[in-house]
Short mmCIF file of C-alpha atoms and ligand atoms in Angstrom, two decimals:
data_model
loop_
_atom_site.label_atom_id
_atom_site.label_comp_id
_atom_site.label_asym_id
_atom_site.label_seq_id
_atom_site.Cartn_x
_atom_site.Cartn_y
_atom_site.Cartn_z
CA MET R 1 3.03 -23.43 -3.74
CA ASN R 2 0.24 -23.05 -1.19
CA VAL R 3 0.36 -19.48 0.05
CA GLY R 4 -1.71 -17.74 2.74
CA ILE R 5 -1.71 -13.96 2.43
CA VAL R 6 -2.78 -11.96 5.47
CA CYS R 7 -3.72 -8.30 5.01
CA TYR R 8 -5.97 -5.46 6.02
CA ALA R 9 -9.09 -5.19 3.92
CA SER R 10 -9.52 -1.45 4.35
CA VAL R 11 -8.58 0.95 1.60
CA GLY R 12 -4.82 1.36 1.80
CA GLY R 13 -1.69 0.53 -0.08
CA SER R 14 -0.71 -2.53 1.94
CA GLY R 15 -4.07 -4.25 1.31
CA ILE R 16 -3.95 -3.33 -2.37
CA VAL R 17 -0.41 -4.67 -2.81
CA ALA R 18 -1.25 -7.87 -0.90
CA THR R 19 -4.36 -8.40 -3.02
CA GLU R 20 -2.55 -7.73 -6.29
CA LEU R 21 0.19 -10.15 -5.22
CA ALA R 22 -2.43 -12.79 -4.37
CA LYS R 23 -4.07 -12.37 -7.78
CA ALA R 24 -0.75 -12.47 -9.64
CA LEU R 25 0.43 -15.58 -7.76
CA ALA R 26 -2.87 -17.33 -8.52
CA ASP R 27 -2.45 -16.45 -12.20
CA ARG R 28 1.02 -18.01 -12.05
CA GLY R 29 -0.41 -21.33 -10.86
CA HIS R 30 -0.11 -21.07 -7.08
CA GLN R 31 -2.95 -21.85 -4.68
CA VAL R 32 -3.51 -18.64 -2.76
CA ARG R 33 -5.69 -18.02 0.30
CA LEU R 34 -6.39 -14.41 1.27
CA ILE R 35 -7.03 -14.10 5.00
CA SER R 36 -8.62 -10.86 6.16
CA THR R 37 -11.59 -9.46 8.07
CA GLU R 38 -13.56 -8.94 4.88
CA MET R 39 -13.02 -9.35 1.15
CA PRO R 40 -10.19 -6.89 0.49
CA PHE R 41 -10.67 -3.89 -1.71
CA ARG R 42 -10.04 -4.95 -5.36
CA ALA R 43 -10.20 -8.71 -4.59
CA SER R 44 -13.78 -9.38 -5.55
CA ASN R 45 -13.25 -10.71 -9.09
CA LEU R 46 -13.38 -14.48 -9.24
CA ARG R 47 -10.05 -16.10 -10.05
CA VAL R 48 -9.01 -19.73 -10.29
CA GLY R 49 -6.49 -20.47 -7.53
CA LEU R 50 -7.56 -17.61 -5.26
CA ALA R 51 -9.84 -18.11 -2.25
CA PHE R 52 -10.86 -15.82 0.56
CA HIS R 53 -11.12 -16.70 4.27
CA ALA R 54 -12.84 -14.25 6.61
CA VAL R 55 -11.57 -13.64 10.12
CA GLN R 56 -14.41 -13.35 12.64
CA THR R 57 -13.66 -11.67 15.95
CA PRO R 58 -16.62 -12.27 18.28
CA GLY R 59 -17.05 -9.81 21.11
CA TYR R 60 -17.91 -10.57 24.72
CA PRO R 61 -19.14 -8.09 27.35
CA LEU R 62 -15.99 -8.64 29.41
CA PHE R 63 -13.74 -7.54 26.55
CA ARG R 64 -13.39 -3.84 26.07
CA GLU R 65 -11.30 -4.48 22.94
CA PRO R 66 -11.84 -6.92 20.05
CA GLN R 67 -9.40 -9.85 20.25
CA TYR R 68 -8.31 -9.60 16.58
CA LEU R 69 -4.79 -10.94 17.10
CA LEU R 70 -6.13 -14.18 18.64
CA SER R 71 -8.92 -14.73 16.13
CA LEU R 72 -6.58 -14.03 13.21
CA ALA R 73 -3.92 -16.46 14.53
CA ASN R 74 -6.68 -19.01 15.02
CA LYS R 75 -7.88 -18.56 11.43
CA ILE R 76 -4.33 -18.88 10.07
CA VAL R 77 -3.92 -22.16 11.98
CA GLN R 78 -7.20 -23.51 10.57
CA VAL R 79 -6.46 -22.47 6.98
CA SER R 80 -2.90 -23.71 7.18
CA ARG R 81 -3.92 -27.08 8.56
CA GLU R 82 -6.73 -27.53 6.04
CA TYR R 83 -4.78 -26.41 2.95
CA GLN R 84 -1.22 -27.38 3.89
CA LEU R 85 0.21 -23.89 3.48
CA ASP R 86 3.88 -23.64 2.56
CA ILE R 87 4.04 -19.91 3.23
CA ILE R 88 2.14 -17.45 5.39
CA HIS R 89 2.83 -13.99 4.02
CA ALA R 90 1.87 -11.28 6.53
CA HIS R 91 1.41 -7.79 5.06
CA TYR R 92 1.78 -4.94 7.56
CA ALA R 93 3.63 -6.13 10.65
CA ILE R 94 1.16 -5.04 13.31
CA PRO R 95 -0.33 -7.33 14.39
CA HIS R 96 -0.07 -9.62 11.36
CA ALA R 97 3.54 -10.69 12.00
CA ALA R 98 2.53 -11.54 15.57
CA ALA R 99 -0.51 -13.53 14.43
CA ALA R 100 1.59 -15.46 11.88
CA TYR R 101 4.25 -16.18 14.51
CA LEU R 102 1.66 -17.40 16.99
CA ALA R 103 -0.03 -19.57 14.35
CA ARG R 104 3.29 -21.14 13.40
CA GLN R 105 4.05 -21.91 17.06
CA ILE R 106 0.65 -23.54 17.47
CA LEU R 107 1.09 -25.63 14.32
CA ALA R 108 4.59 -26.67 15.40
CA ASN R 109 3.10 -28.02 18.59
CA ARG R 110 0.66 -30.35 16.82
CA PRO R 111 1.96 -33.82 15.90
CA GLY R 112 2.06 -34.56 12.20
CA THR R 113 1.09 -31.04 11.19
CA LYS R 114 2.83 -29.21 8.38
CA VAL R 115 4.38 -25.99 9.65
CA PRO R 116 4.46 -23.12 7.14
CA HIS R 117 7.23 -20.57 6.75
CA VAL R 118 6.37 -17.02 7.76
CA ILE R 119 7.24 -14.00 5.64
CA THR R 120 6.47 -10.47 6.81
CA THR R 121 6.32 -7.49 4.48
CA LEU R 122 6.83 -4.10 6.13
CA HIS R 123 4.74 -1.41 4.46
CA GLY R 124 5.45 1.86 6.21
CA THR R 125 3.54 3.11 9.21
CA ASP R 126 3.81 -0.39 10.73
CA VAL R 127 7.40 0.74 11.31
CA THR R 128 7.58 4.52 11.10
CA LEU R 129 4.50 5.39 13.16
CA ILE R 130 3.12 2.40 15.05
CA GLY R 131 5.98 -0.10 15.21
CA SER R 132 8.44 2.48 16.51
CA ASP R 133 5.98 3.69 19.17
CA SER R 134 7.18 2.51 22.58
CA SER R 135 3.77 0.92 23.18
CA TYR R 136 4.46 -1.61 20.41
CA SER R 137 8.17 -1.59 19.57
CA GLU R 138 9.29 -4.62 21.63
CA THR R 139 6.55 -7.00 20.52
CA ALA R 140 6.60 -5.76 16.93
CA ALA R 141 10.39 -6.09 16.60
CA PHE R 142 10.34 -9.56 18.17
CA CYS R 143 7.67 -10.83 15.79
CA ILE R 144 9.40 -9.30 12.76
CA ASP R 145 12.64 -11.01 13.82
CA GLN R 146 10.84 -14.33 14.30
CA SER R 147 9.69 -14.32 10.67
CA ASP R 148 11.60 -16.67 8.36
CA GLY R 149 11.87 -13.85 5.82
CA VAL R 150 11.27 -10.11 5.98
CA THR R 151 10.77 -7.71 3.10
CA ALA R 152 10.33 -3.94 2.94
CA VAL R 153 8.75 -2.00 0.10
CA SER R 154 11.64 0.46 -0.26
CA GLU R 155 15.29 0.98 0.69
CA SER R 156 14.16 3.93 2.75
CA LEU R 157 11.78 1.77 4.79
CA ARG R 158 14.46 -0.84 5.35
CA ASP R 159 16.80 1.86 6.68
CA ASP R 160 14.04 3.38 8.83
CA THR R 161 13.31 -0.04 10.31
CA TYR R 162 16.89 -0.56 11.45
CA ARG R 163 17.07 3.02 12.71
CA GLU R 164 13.75 3.15 14.54
CA MET R 165 13.19 -0.39 15.82
CA PRO R 166 15.38 -3.00 17.55
CA VAL R 167 15.03 -5.30 14.50
CA ARG R 168 17.95 -7.57 13.56
CA ALA R 169 16.39 -9.55 10.72
CA ASP R 170 17.96 -9.36 7.27
CA ILE R 171 15.43 -7.24 5.36
CA ARG R 172 15.07 -7.80 1.63
CA VAL R 173 13.77 -4.85 -0.42
CA ILE R 174 11.07 -5.82 -2.91
CA PRO R 175 9.31 -2.73 -4.23
CA ASN R 176 5.60 -2.40 -4.76
CA PHE R 177 4.21 -3.01 -8.21
CA LEU R 178 1.18 -2.60 -10.46
CA ASP R 179 -0.71 -4.81 -12.85
CA CYS R 180 0.46 -2.77 -15.84
CA SER R 181 -2.05 -4.42 -18.15
CA TYR R 182 -4.75 -2.71 -16.08
CA HIS R 183 -3.00 0.43 -14.84
CA HIS R 184 -2.72 2.54 -17.95
CA ARG R 185 -4.34 5.68 -19.26
CA SER R 186 -7.59 5.24 -21.11
CA GLU R 187 -9.02 8.50 -22.40
CA ASN R 188 -12.61 9.24 -21.47
CA PRO R 189 -13.69 12.64 -22.84
CA VAL R 190 -17.20 12.29 -21.42
CA LEU R 191 -15.93 11.76 -17.87
CA ARG R 192 -13.41 14.56 -18.26
CA ALA R 193 -16.09 16.95 -19.49
CA ARG R 194 -18.20 16.05 -16.47
CA PHE R 195 -15.47 17.47 -14.21
CA THR R 196 -14.23 20.34 -16.39
CA GLY R 197 -17.72 21.54 -17.31
CA GLU R 198 -16.64 21.06 -20.95
CA ASP R 199 -14.18 23.95 -20.69
CA PRO R 200 -11.11 22.84 -22.69
CA GLU R 201 -8.91 25.29 -20.73
CA THR R 202 -9.74 23.78 -17.33
CA LYS R 203 -7.10 21.44 -15.89
CA LEU R 204 -7.84 18.61 -13.46
CA VAL R 205 -5.68 18.16 -10.39
CA ILE R 206 -6.17 14.98 -8.35
CA HIS R 207 -5.27 13.64 -4.90
CA VAL R 208 -5.98 10.03 -3.90
CA SER R 209 -5.42 8.91 -0.31
CA ASN R 210 -6.92 7.59 2.90
CA PHE R 211 -6.92 11.15 4.31
CA ARG R 212 -4.97 10.36 7.41
CA PRO R 213 -2.82 13.11 9.00
CA VAL R 214 0.41 11.86 7.28
CA LYS R 215 -1.18 12.70 3.91
CA ARG R 216 -1.49 16.43 4.80
CA ALA R 217 -4.84 16.94 3.10
CA GLU R 218 -4.92 20.65 4.02
CA ALA R 219 -1.59 21.12 2.21
CA VAL R 220 -3.25 19.64 -0.89
CA ILE R 221 -5.85 22.44 -0.70
CA ASP R 222 -3.19 25.11 -0.08
CA ILE R 223 -1.19 23.97 -3.12
CA PHE R 224 -4.33 23.85 -5.22
CA ASP R 225 -5.21 27.39 -4.09
CA ARG R 226 -1.87 28.61 -5.46
CA ILE R 227 -2.34 26.65 -8.70
CA ARG R 228 -5.80 28.04 -9.22
CA GLN R 229 -4.53 31.61 -8.95
CA ARG R 230 -2.56 30.92 -12.14
CA VAL R 231 -4.43 28.14 -14.00
CA PRO R 232 -8.17 27.51 -14.44
CA SER R 233 -8.48 24.19 -12.67
CA ARG R 234 -10.53 21.87 -10.50
CA LEU R 235 -9.42 19.46 -7.76
CA LEU R 236 -10.66 15.88 -7.42
CA LEU R 237 -10.32 14.41 -3.92
CA VAL R 238 -10.58 10.61 -4.03
CA GLY R 239 -10.77 8.54 -0.85
CA ASP R 240 -12.02 9.06 2.67
CA GLY R 241 -10.53 9.33 6.12
CA PRO R 242 -10.26 11.44 9.24
CA ASP R 243 -8.85 14.55 7.54
CA LEU R 244 -11.27 14.78 4.63
CA ASP R 245 -13.45 17.16 6.64
CA LYS R 246 -10.47 19.38 7.36
CA ALA R 247 -9.70 19.53 3.65
CA GLY R 248 -13.30 20.50 2.89
CA ARG R 249 -13.21 23.19 5.59
CA ARG R 250 -9.94 24.59 4.27
CA ALA R 251 -11.39 24.70 0.75
CA ARG R 252 -14.41 26.64 2.03
CA GLU R 253 -12.19 29.08 3.96
CA LEU R 254 -10.25 29.79 0.77
CA GLY R 255 -13.41 30.17 -1.31
CA LEU R 256 -12.58 27.02 -3.29
CA ALA R 257 -15.56 24.87 -2.39
CA ASP R 258 -17.01 24.98 -5.91
CA ALA R 259 -13.66 24.03 -7.44
CA VAL R 260 -13.14 20.95 -5.26
CA GLU R 261 -15.00 17.73 -5.95
CA GLN R 262 -15.03 15.13 -3.16
CA LEU R 263 -15.57 11.71 -4.73
CA GLY R 264 -15.15 9.56 -1.60
CA GLU R 265 -13.79 6.02 -1.78
CA GLN R 266 -13.60 4.64 -5.30
CA GLU R 267 -12.67 1.08 -6.13
CA GLU R 268 -11.59 2.09 -9.65
CA VAL R 269 -9.03 4.88 -9.68
CA VAL R 270 -7.73 4.35 -13.21
CA PRO R 271 -10.67 6.15 -14.92
CA LEU R 272 -10.21 9.13 -12.60
CA LEU R 273 -6.44 9.24 -13.02
CA SER R 274 -6.91 8.91 -16.77
CA VAL R 275 -8.82 12.19 -16.99
CA SER R 276 -6.42 14.07 -14.69
CA ASP R 277 -3.53 16.38 -15.55
CA LEU R 278 -1.59 16.42 -12.28
CA PHE R 279 -1.34 14.41 -9.03
CA LEU R 280 -0.53 16.03 -5.67
CA LEU R 281 1.05 14.03 -2.82
CA PRO R 282 2.50 16.40 -0.18
CA SER R 283 2.74 13.67 2.51
CA GLU R 284 4.69 14.08 5.71
CA ARG R 285 6.07 10.57 5.19
CA GLU R 286 5.55 7.89 2.59
CA SER R 287 7.46 4.63 2.67
CA PHE R 288 6.72 4.03 -1.00
CA GLY R 289 3.75 6.02 -2.36
CA LEU R 290 1.71 3.48 -4.30
CA ALA R 291 -0.80 6.18 -5.25
CA ALA R 292 1.99 8.11 -6.99
CA LEU R 293 2.99 5.01 -8.93
CA GLU R 294 -0.61 4.50 -10.07
CA ALA R 295 -0.71 8.10 -11.30
CA MET R 296 2.59 7.70 -13.19
CA ALA R 297 1.27 4.56 -14.88
CA CYS R 298 -1.68 6.65 -16.09
CA GLN R 299 0.71 9.31 -17.39
CA VAL R 300 -0.19 11.86 -14.77
CA PRO R 301 2.83 13.90 -13.57
CA VAL R 302 3.22 13.76 -9.78
CA VAL R 303 4.23 16.64 -7.51
CA ALA R 304 5.14 15.12 -4.15
CA SER R 305 7.20 15.44 -0.98
CA ARG R 306 10.82 14.40 -1.05
CA VAL R 307 10.32 11.88 1.77
CA GLY R 308 10.74 8.16 2.41
CA GLY R 309 10.60 5.97 -0.68
CA LEU R 310 9.25 8.61 -3.09
CA PRO R 311 12.74 9.46 -4.43
CA GLU R 312 13.10 5.75 -5.30
CA ILE R 313 10.14 6.05 -7.67
CA ILE R 314 10.31 9.67 -8.84
CA ASP R 315 13.35 11.16 -10.50
CA HIS R 316 12.95 14.89 -9.78
CA GLY R 317 12.49 16.93 -12.94
CA VAL R 318 12.42 13.82 -15.13
CA THR R 319 9.53 11.55 -14.07
CA GLY R 320 7.87 13.96 -11.61
CA PHE R 321 8.71 16.60 -9.01
CA LEU R 322 9.87 16.36 -5.40
CA HIS R 323 10.07 19.14 -2.83
CA PRO R 324 10.39 19.39 0.95
CA PRO R 325 6.96 18.65 2.46
CA ASP R 326 6.56 22.19 3.81
CA ASP R 327 7.57 23.93 0.61
CA ILE R 328 4.05 24.51 -0.66
CA ASP R 329 5.23 27.32 -2.94
CA ALA R 330 7.74 25.09 -4.72
CA MET R 331 5.14 22.35 -5.17
CA ALA R 332 2.69 24.87 -6.60
CA ALA R 333 5.38 26.27 -8.92
CA SER R 334 6.17 22.79 -10.31
CA ALA R 335 2.47 22.12 -10.74
CA VAL R 336 1.86 25.38 -12.58
CA ALA R 337 4.90 24.76 -14.81
CA MET R 338 3.45 21.37 -15.79
CA LEU R 339 -0.07 22.64 -16.36
CA THR R 340 0.99 25.58 -18.52
CA ASP R 341 3.55 23.86 -20.72
CA PRO R 342 1.96 21.05 -22.76
CA ALA R 343 5.28 19.98 -24.31
CA SER R 344 6.99 19.51 -20.93
CA HIS R 345 3.85 17.85 -19.59
CA ARG R 346 4.03 15.29 -22.38
CA VAL R 347 7.74 14.63 -21.81
CA VAL R 348 7.30 14.08 -18.04
CA SER R 349 4.14 11.96 -18.52
CA GLU R 350 5.93 9.69 -20.96
CA ALA R 351 9.04 9.44 -18.79
CA ALA R 352 6.85 8.55 -15.79
CA LEU R 353 5.13 5.78 -17.73
CA ALA R 354 8.46 4.47 -19.02
CA ALA R 355 9.84 4.31 -15.45
CA VAL R 356 6.82 2.29 -14.30
CA LEU R 357 7.02 -0.08 -17.25
CA GLN R 358 10.72 -0.61 -16.77
CA ARG R 359 10.77 -1.21 -13.00
CA PHE R 360 7.40 -1.59 -11.32
CA CYS R 361 5.16 -3.98 -13.26
CA ALA R 362 3.91 -7.25 -11.77
CA ASN R 363 5.86 -9.36 -14.26
CA GLU R 364 9.07 -7.80 -12.91
CA ILE R 365 8.30 -7.88 -9.18
CA VAL R 366 6.10 -10.96 -8.56
CA PRO R 367 8.87 -13.41 -9.61
CA ARG R 368 11.04 -11.73 -6.95
CA TYR R 369 8.48 -12.67 -4.29
CA GLU R 370 8.26 -16.20 -5.69
CA ALA R 371 12.05 -16.53 -5.62
CA PHE R 372 12.13 -15.20 -2.06
CA TYR R 373 9.50 -17.73 -0.95
CA GLN R 374 11.58 -20.52 -2.47
CA GLU R 375 14.78 -19.17 -0.94
CA VAL R 376 13.19 -19.10 2.51
CA ILE R 377 11.84 -22.63 2.09
CA ASP R 378 15.21 -23.94 0.84
CA ARG R 379 17.14 -22.11 3.55
CA GLU R 380 15.35 -23.88 6.34
CA PRO R 381 13.27 -26.99 5.80
CA THR R 382 9.79 -26.67 7.26
CA PRO R 383 10.15 -27.24 10.99
CA SER R 384 8.45 -30.50 11.80
CA PHE R 385 6.80 -31.55 15.00
CA ALA R 386 9.69 -33.85 15.81
CA THR R 387 12.29 -31.04 15.63
CA SER R 388 10.22 -28.34 17.29
CA PRO R 389 11.34 -27.52 20.83
CA LEU R 390 7.69 -27.04 21.67
CA ALA R 391 6.99 -30.64 20.74
CA HIS R 392 8.66 -31.89 23.87
CA ARG R 393 6.60 -29.86 26.30
O1 GMT S 1 -0.36 4.38 5.22
C1 GMT S 1 -0.37 3.51 6.06
O2 GMT S 1 -0.56 3.80 7.23
C2 GMT S 1 -0.19 2.08 5.78
C3 GMT S 1 -0.04 1.64 4.40
C4 GMT S 1 -1.35 1.25 3.82
O3 GMT S 1 -1.83 0.19 4.14
O4 GMT S 1 -1.84 2.04 3.04
O5 GMT S 1 0.62 2.58 3.57
C5 GMT S 1 1.95 2.32 3.44
O6 GMT S 1 2.07 1.21 2.57
C6 GMT S 1 1.82 1.47 1.19
C7 GMT S 1 1.97 0.16 0.43
O7 GMT S 1 3.22 -0.42 0.62
C8 GMT S 1 2.81 2.53 0.71
O8 GMT S 1 2.61 2.79 -0.67
C9 GMT S 1 2.59 3.82 1.51
O9 GMT S 1 3.57 4.76 1.12
C10 GMT S 1 2.72 3.55 2.98
N1 GMT S 1 2.28 4.74 3.73
C11 GMT S 1 3.11 5.46 4.46
O10 GMT S 1 4.29 5.21 4.59
C12 GMT S 1 2.51 6.66 5.12
#
């Protein structure tokens, strides 16, 4: 199949999932074209069957805002026409579903042009924060409904979409996944010693995110403060975003500055997860929690909020720990229990890995996307110019 995958290039789960899907589809023999503003995070390795197309959005003094929706739709039209795309797969509905819809309408209006099918994958805040905002809800819901197929990354997100937006489309749940041949623990005593100061008693707690308000970075520091009162430990903060400063300030207020290491954005998280003992994710909302899944694959027990899709990945007390987002004390208690009981730590780490291997590896999930593409194509033959209502205008 010829597949165009549209995604954000910035650090974030939706771009990572889209890129991993593009790579996996290319490995399975499809011709895949990634369409984004710049080469997405984790896409840089050369791969047969995978090409990248950059969206340029030129400014003009009259425009106060960049016209990304128009330039993206334009790029999709050009790529689709040139490479005869069967599928345009838009990751993150806003505004990618709209751009894909517009591109399809343009292509349907051109005689003799192949018109691709549009699939939109909902990732989370495109529904729960932005899509449900009254400034966007009508256009976002319309464009989601106009897609030929819609997927959501968790049951919870599917339910939230129906509850929070006027969407009528039949939403298929296809969970996020990892390349399990890459995402696994690989011990690195030298790196670990660099963070622990070679103290064998010191535990490493880690948080990886884009430090936006939903991630509750200050709560990460508050939980770590409670952990550190009981366990010699250090905290690794991986990623960057608007609330990283707040986290640093909170750490200084609590006298924890020396115990917190800010590593900024890192393309490779596996080495850092592999030296860690515990992952904290006290998010306010989380449609899936890809970062938690990556930690589990590296055998790092996760202590997280019982919100959104996290209960679909973490079985409380078995493969990790879930608590109400505001229950900092309970999160700290679970963390301390894990860090002070090596036998339980091993049991939870192994159960977490087993859950990932059983349900969330690429070889399990990517065929579900392929089957969905085929189902959408079979359901409705590609609209041709002759049958398009636009053709007669
Ligand atoms: O967090 C966002 O605002 C968007 C998005 C992203 O691009 O990182 O994150 C969402 O999609 C990820 C991939 O499907 C999920 O793992 C995250 O849980 C989800 N974030 C939220 O729901 C807050």
